[in-house]
mmCIF file of C-alpha atoms in Angstrom:
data_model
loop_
_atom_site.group_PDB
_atom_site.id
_atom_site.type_symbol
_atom_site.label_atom_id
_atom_site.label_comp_id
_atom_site.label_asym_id
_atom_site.label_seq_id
_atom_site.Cartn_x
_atom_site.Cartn_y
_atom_site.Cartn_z
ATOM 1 C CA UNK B 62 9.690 -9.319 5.382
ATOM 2 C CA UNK B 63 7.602 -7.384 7.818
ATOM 3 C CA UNK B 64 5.067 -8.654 9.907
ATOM 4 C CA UNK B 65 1.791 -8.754 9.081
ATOM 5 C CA UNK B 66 -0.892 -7.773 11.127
ATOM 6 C CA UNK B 67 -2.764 -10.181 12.859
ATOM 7 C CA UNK B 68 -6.746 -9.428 13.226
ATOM 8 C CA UNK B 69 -8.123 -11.977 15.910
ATOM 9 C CA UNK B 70 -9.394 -15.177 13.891
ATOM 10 C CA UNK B 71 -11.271 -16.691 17.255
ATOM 11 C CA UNK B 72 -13.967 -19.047 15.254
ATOM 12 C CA UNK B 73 -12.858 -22.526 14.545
ATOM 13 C CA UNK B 74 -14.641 -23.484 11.175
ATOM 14 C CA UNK B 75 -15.777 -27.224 11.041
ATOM 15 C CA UNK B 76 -13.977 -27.578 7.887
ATOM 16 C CA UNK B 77 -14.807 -31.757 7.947
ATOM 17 C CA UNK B 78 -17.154 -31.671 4.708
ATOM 18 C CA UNK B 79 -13.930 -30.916 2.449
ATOM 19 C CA UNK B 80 -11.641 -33.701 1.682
ATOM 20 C CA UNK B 81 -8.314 -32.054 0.209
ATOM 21 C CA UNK B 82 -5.340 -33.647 -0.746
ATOM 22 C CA UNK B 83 -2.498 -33.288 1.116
ATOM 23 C CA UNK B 84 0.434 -30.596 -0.005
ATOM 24 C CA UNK B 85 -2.667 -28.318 -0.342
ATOM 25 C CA UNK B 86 -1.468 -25.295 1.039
ATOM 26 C CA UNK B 87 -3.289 -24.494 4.364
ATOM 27 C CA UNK B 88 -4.171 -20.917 3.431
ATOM 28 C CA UNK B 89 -6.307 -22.100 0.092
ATOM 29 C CA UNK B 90 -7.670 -24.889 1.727
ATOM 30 C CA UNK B 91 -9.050 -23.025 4.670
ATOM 31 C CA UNK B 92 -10.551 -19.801 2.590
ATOM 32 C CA UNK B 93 -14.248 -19.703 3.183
ATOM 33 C CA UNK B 94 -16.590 -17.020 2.524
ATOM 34 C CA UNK B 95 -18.881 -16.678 6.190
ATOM 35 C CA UNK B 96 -21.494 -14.338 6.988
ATOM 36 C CA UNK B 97 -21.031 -13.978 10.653
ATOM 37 C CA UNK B 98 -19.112 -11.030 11.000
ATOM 38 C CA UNK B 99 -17.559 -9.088 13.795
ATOM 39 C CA UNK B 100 -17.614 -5.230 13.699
ATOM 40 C CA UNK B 101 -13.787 -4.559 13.875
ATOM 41 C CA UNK B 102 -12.098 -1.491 12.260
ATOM 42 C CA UNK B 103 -9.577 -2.280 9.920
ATOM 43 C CA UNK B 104 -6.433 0.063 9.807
ATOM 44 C CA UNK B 105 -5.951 2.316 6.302
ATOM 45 C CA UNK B 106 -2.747 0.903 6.341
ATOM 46 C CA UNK B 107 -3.707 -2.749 6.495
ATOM 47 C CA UNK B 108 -6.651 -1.883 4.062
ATOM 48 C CA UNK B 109 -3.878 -0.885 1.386
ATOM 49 C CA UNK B 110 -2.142 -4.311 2.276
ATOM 50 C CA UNK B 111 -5.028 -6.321 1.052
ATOM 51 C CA UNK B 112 -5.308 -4.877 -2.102
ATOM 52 C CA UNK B 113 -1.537 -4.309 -2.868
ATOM 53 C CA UNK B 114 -2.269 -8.185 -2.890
ATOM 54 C CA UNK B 115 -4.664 -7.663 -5.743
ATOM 55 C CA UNK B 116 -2.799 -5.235 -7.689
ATOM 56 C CA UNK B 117 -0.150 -8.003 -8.567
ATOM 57 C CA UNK B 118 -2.330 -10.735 -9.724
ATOM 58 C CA UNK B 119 -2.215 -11.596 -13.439
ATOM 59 C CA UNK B 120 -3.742 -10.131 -16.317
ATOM 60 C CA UNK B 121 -4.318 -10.428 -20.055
ATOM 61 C CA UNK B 122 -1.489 -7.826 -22.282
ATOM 62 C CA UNK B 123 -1.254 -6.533 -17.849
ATOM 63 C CA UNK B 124 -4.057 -4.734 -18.511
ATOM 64 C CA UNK B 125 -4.978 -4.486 -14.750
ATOM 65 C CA UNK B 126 -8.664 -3.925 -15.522
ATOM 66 C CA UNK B 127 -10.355 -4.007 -12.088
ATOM 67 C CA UNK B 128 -10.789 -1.685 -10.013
ATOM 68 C CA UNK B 129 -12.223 -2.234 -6.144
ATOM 69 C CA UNK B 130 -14.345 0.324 -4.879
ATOM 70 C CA UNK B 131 -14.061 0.140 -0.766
ATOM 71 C CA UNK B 132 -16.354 1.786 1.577
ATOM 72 C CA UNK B 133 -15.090 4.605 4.833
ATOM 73 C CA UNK B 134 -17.001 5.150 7.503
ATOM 74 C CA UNK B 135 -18.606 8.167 5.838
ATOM 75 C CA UNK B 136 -20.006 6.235 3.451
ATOM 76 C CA UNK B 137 -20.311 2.247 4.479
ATOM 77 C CA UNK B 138 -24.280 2.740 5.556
ATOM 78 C CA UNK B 139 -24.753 3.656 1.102
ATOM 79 C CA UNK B 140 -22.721 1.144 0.282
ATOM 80 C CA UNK B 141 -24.890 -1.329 2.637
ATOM 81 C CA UNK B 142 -27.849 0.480 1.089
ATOM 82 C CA UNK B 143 -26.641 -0.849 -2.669
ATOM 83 C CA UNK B 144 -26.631 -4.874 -1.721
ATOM 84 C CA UNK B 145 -30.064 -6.996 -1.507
ATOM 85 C CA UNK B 146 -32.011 -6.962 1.324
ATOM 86 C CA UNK B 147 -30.578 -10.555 2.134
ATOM 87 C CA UNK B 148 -27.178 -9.624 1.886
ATOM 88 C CA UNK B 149 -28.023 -6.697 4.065
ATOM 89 C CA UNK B 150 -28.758 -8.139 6.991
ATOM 90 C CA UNK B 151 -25.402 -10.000 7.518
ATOM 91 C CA UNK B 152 -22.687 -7.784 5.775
ATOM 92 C CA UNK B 153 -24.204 -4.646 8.078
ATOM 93 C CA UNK B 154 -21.625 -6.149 10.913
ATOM 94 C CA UNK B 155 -18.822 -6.269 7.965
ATOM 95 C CA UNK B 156 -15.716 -3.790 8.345
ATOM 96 C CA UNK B 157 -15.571 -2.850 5.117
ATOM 97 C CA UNK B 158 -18.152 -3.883 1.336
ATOM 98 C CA UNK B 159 -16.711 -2.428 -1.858
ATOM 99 C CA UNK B 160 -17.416 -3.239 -5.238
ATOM 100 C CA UNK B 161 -15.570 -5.380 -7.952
ATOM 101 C CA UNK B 162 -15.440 -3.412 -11.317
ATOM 102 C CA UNK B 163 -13.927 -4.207 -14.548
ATOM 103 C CA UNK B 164 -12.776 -1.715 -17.469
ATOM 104 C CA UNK B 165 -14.796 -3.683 -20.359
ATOM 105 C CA UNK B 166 -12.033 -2.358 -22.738
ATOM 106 C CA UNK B 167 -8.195 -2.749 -23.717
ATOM 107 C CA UNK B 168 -6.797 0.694 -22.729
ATOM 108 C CA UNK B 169 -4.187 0.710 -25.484
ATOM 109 C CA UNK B 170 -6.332 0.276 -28.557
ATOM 110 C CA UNK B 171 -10.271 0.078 -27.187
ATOM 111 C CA UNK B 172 -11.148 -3.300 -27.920
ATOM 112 C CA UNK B 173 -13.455 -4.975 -25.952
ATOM 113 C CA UNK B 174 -11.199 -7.404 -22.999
ATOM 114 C CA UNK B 175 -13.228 -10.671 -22.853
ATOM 115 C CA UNK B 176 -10.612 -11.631 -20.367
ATOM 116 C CA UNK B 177 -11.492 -8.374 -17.841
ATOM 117 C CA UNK B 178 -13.583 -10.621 -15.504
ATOM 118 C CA UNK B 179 -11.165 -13.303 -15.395
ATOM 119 C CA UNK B 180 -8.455 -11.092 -14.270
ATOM 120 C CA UNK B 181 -10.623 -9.596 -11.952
ATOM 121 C CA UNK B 182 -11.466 -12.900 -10.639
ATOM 122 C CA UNK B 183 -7.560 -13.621 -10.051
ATOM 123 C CA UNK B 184 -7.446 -10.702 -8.263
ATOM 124 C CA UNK B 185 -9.785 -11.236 -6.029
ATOM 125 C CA UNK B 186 -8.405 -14.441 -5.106
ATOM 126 C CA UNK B 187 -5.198 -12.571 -4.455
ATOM 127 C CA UNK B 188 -6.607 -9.950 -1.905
ATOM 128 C CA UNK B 189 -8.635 -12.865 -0.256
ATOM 129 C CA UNK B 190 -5.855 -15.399 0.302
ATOM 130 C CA UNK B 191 -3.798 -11.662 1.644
ATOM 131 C CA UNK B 192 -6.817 -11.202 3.777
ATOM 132 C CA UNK B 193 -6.801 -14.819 5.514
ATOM 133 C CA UNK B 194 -3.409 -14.196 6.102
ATOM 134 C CA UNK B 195 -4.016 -11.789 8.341
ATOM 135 C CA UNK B 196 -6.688 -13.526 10.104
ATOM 136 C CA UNK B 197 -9.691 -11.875 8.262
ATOM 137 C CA UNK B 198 -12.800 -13.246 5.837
ATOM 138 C CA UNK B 199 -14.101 -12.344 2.848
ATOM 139 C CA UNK B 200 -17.384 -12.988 0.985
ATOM 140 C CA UNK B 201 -18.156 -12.224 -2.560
ATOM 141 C CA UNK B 202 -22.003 -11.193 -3.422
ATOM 142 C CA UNK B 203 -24.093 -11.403 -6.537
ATOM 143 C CA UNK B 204 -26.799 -10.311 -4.989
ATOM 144 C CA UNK B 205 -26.693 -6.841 -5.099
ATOM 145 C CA UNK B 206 -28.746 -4.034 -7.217
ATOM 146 C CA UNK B 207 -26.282 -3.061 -10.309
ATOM 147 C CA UNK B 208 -27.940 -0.278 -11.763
ATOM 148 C CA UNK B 209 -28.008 1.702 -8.345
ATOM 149 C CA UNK B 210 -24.240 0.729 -7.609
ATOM 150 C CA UNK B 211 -23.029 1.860 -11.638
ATOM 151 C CA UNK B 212 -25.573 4.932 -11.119
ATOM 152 C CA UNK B 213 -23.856 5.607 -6.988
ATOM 153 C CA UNK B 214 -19.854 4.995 -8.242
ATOM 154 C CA UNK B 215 -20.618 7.347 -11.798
ATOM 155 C CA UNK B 216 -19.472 4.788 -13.922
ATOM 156 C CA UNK B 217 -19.749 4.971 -17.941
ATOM 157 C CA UNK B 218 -20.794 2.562 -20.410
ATOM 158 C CA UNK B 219 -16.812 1.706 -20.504
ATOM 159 C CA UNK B 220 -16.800 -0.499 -17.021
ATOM 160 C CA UNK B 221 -19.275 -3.102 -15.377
ATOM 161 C CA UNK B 222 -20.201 -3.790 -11.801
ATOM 162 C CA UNK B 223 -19.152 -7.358 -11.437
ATOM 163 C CA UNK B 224 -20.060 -8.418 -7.938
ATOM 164 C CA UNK B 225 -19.850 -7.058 -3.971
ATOM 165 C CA UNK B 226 -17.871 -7.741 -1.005
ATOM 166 C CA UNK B 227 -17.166 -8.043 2.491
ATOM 167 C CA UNK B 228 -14.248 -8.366 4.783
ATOM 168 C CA UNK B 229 -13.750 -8.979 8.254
ATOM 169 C CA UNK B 230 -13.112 -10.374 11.424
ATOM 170 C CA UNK B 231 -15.456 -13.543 11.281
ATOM 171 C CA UNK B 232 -17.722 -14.378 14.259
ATOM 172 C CA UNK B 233 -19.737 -17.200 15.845
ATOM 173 C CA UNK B 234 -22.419 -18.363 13.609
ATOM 174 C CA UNK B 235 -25.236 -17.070 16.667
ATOM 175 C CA UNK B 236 -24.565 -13.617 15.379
ATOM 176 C CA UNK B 237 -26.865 -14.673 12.342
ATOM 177 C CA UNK B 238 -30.459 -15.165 11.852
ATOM 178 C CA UNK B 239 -31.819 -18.776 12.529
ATOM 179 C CA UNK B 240 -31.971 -19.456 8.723
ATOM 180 C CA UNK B 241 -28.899 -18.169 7.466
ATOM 181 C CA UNK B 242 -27.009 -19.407 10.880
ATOM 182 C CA UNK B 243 -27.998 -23.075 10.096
ATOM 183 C CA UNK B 244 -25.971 -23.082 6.331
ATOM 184 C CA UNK B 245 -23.139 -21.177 8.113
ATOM 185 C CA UNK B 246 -20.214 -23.753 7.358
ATOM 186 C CA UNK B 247 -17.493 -24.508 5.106
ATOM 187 C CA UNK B 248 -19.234 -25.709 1.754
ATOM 188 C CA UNK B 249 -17.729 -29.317 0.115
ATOM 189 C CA UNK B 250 -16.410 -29.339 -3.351
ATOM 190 C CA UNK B 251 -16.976 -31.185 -6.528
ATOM 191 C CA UNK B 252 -14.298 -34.166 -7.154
ATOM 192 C CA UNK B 253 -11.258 -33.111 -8.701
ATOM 193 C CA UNK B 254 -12.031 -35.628 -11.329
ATOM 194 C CA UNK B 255 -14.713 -33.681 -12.203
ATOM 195 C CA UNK B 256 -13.029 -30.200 -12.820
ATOM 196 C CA UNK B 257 -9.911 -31.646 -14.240
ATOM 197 C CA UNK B 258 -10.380 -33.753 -17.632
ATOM 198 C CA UNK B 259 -6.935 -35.698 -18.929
#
């Protein structure tokens, strides 16, 4: 296997608030979606890596219904323009925000796939867990404005924005503004005795 590319992953998370289990694998148990980004440029060819990660994920009948749209330089400062104002003013120092969309229908007979945002969900996990392998961040966003984005990517009534994103090299929390610095942490998570009934 090759090596993969190593972006530099300086910040040291306090990660204390989460109580895994051991055998937890240390790549899922450290993924954490930050704010404080770095402005780092991300080689095309390391750009492909992340989402050859998504492109094998799972999906109902392998119907492979997302699709991630990824800015370029050309066009990062619209696709900055298409998130809330919130959201802007930390993912502006991202290295690259895209878009999560999801065909809404089975390609081989046109019948609606209630399973397109699951799959698209798995493979977004992929390309994240690919992404903290190489030492960078991601962070998925609801909040952005959904008619502008379906209007800005032409998309027809057959696929739906599902949510934005951001990747890069993570930085300090001081890069932030006071009020978003201060909830700048790895979050806890409900019991597993909670999310698992037997």
């Amino acid at each position: 296997m090759e090596n993969i590319k190593q972006y530099p992953d300086t910040i040291r998370p306090d990660f204390s608030a989460r109580d895994m289990l051991p055998g937890v694998d240390e790549l899922i148990a450290r993924r954490w979606s930050p704010r404080a980004f770095a402005k780092t440029e991300i080689a095309e060819a390391d750009v492909k890596t992340l989402f050859e990660a998504a492109r094998w994920a799972p999906s109902c009948f392998n119907e492979q219904p997302w699709r991630f749209y990824v800015s370029t330089d050309e066009n990062f400062d619209d696709f900055l323009g298409l998130l809330l104002d919130g959201n802007q003013a930390w993912a502006k120092n991202a290295s690259l925000l895209g878009f999560v969309v999801v065909k809404k229908t089975f390609s081989s007979n046109g019948k609606p796939n209630a399973y397109a945002e699951f799959d698209a969900g798995a493979a977004w996990m992929a390309m994240t867990l690919q992404a903290r392998q190489m030492g960078l961040y991601t962070h998925g966003m609801g909040g952005i404005k959904h008619d502008e984005v379906e209007r800005y990517l032409k998309l027809d009534d057959d696929y739906k924005v599902v949510c934005g994103l951001a990747i890069g090299v993570a930085a300090e929390p001081s890069v932030l503004p006071e009020e978003v610095a201060a909830k700048e942490k790895p979050s806890p998570r409900k019991p597993l005795s909670e999310v698992v009934i037997r």
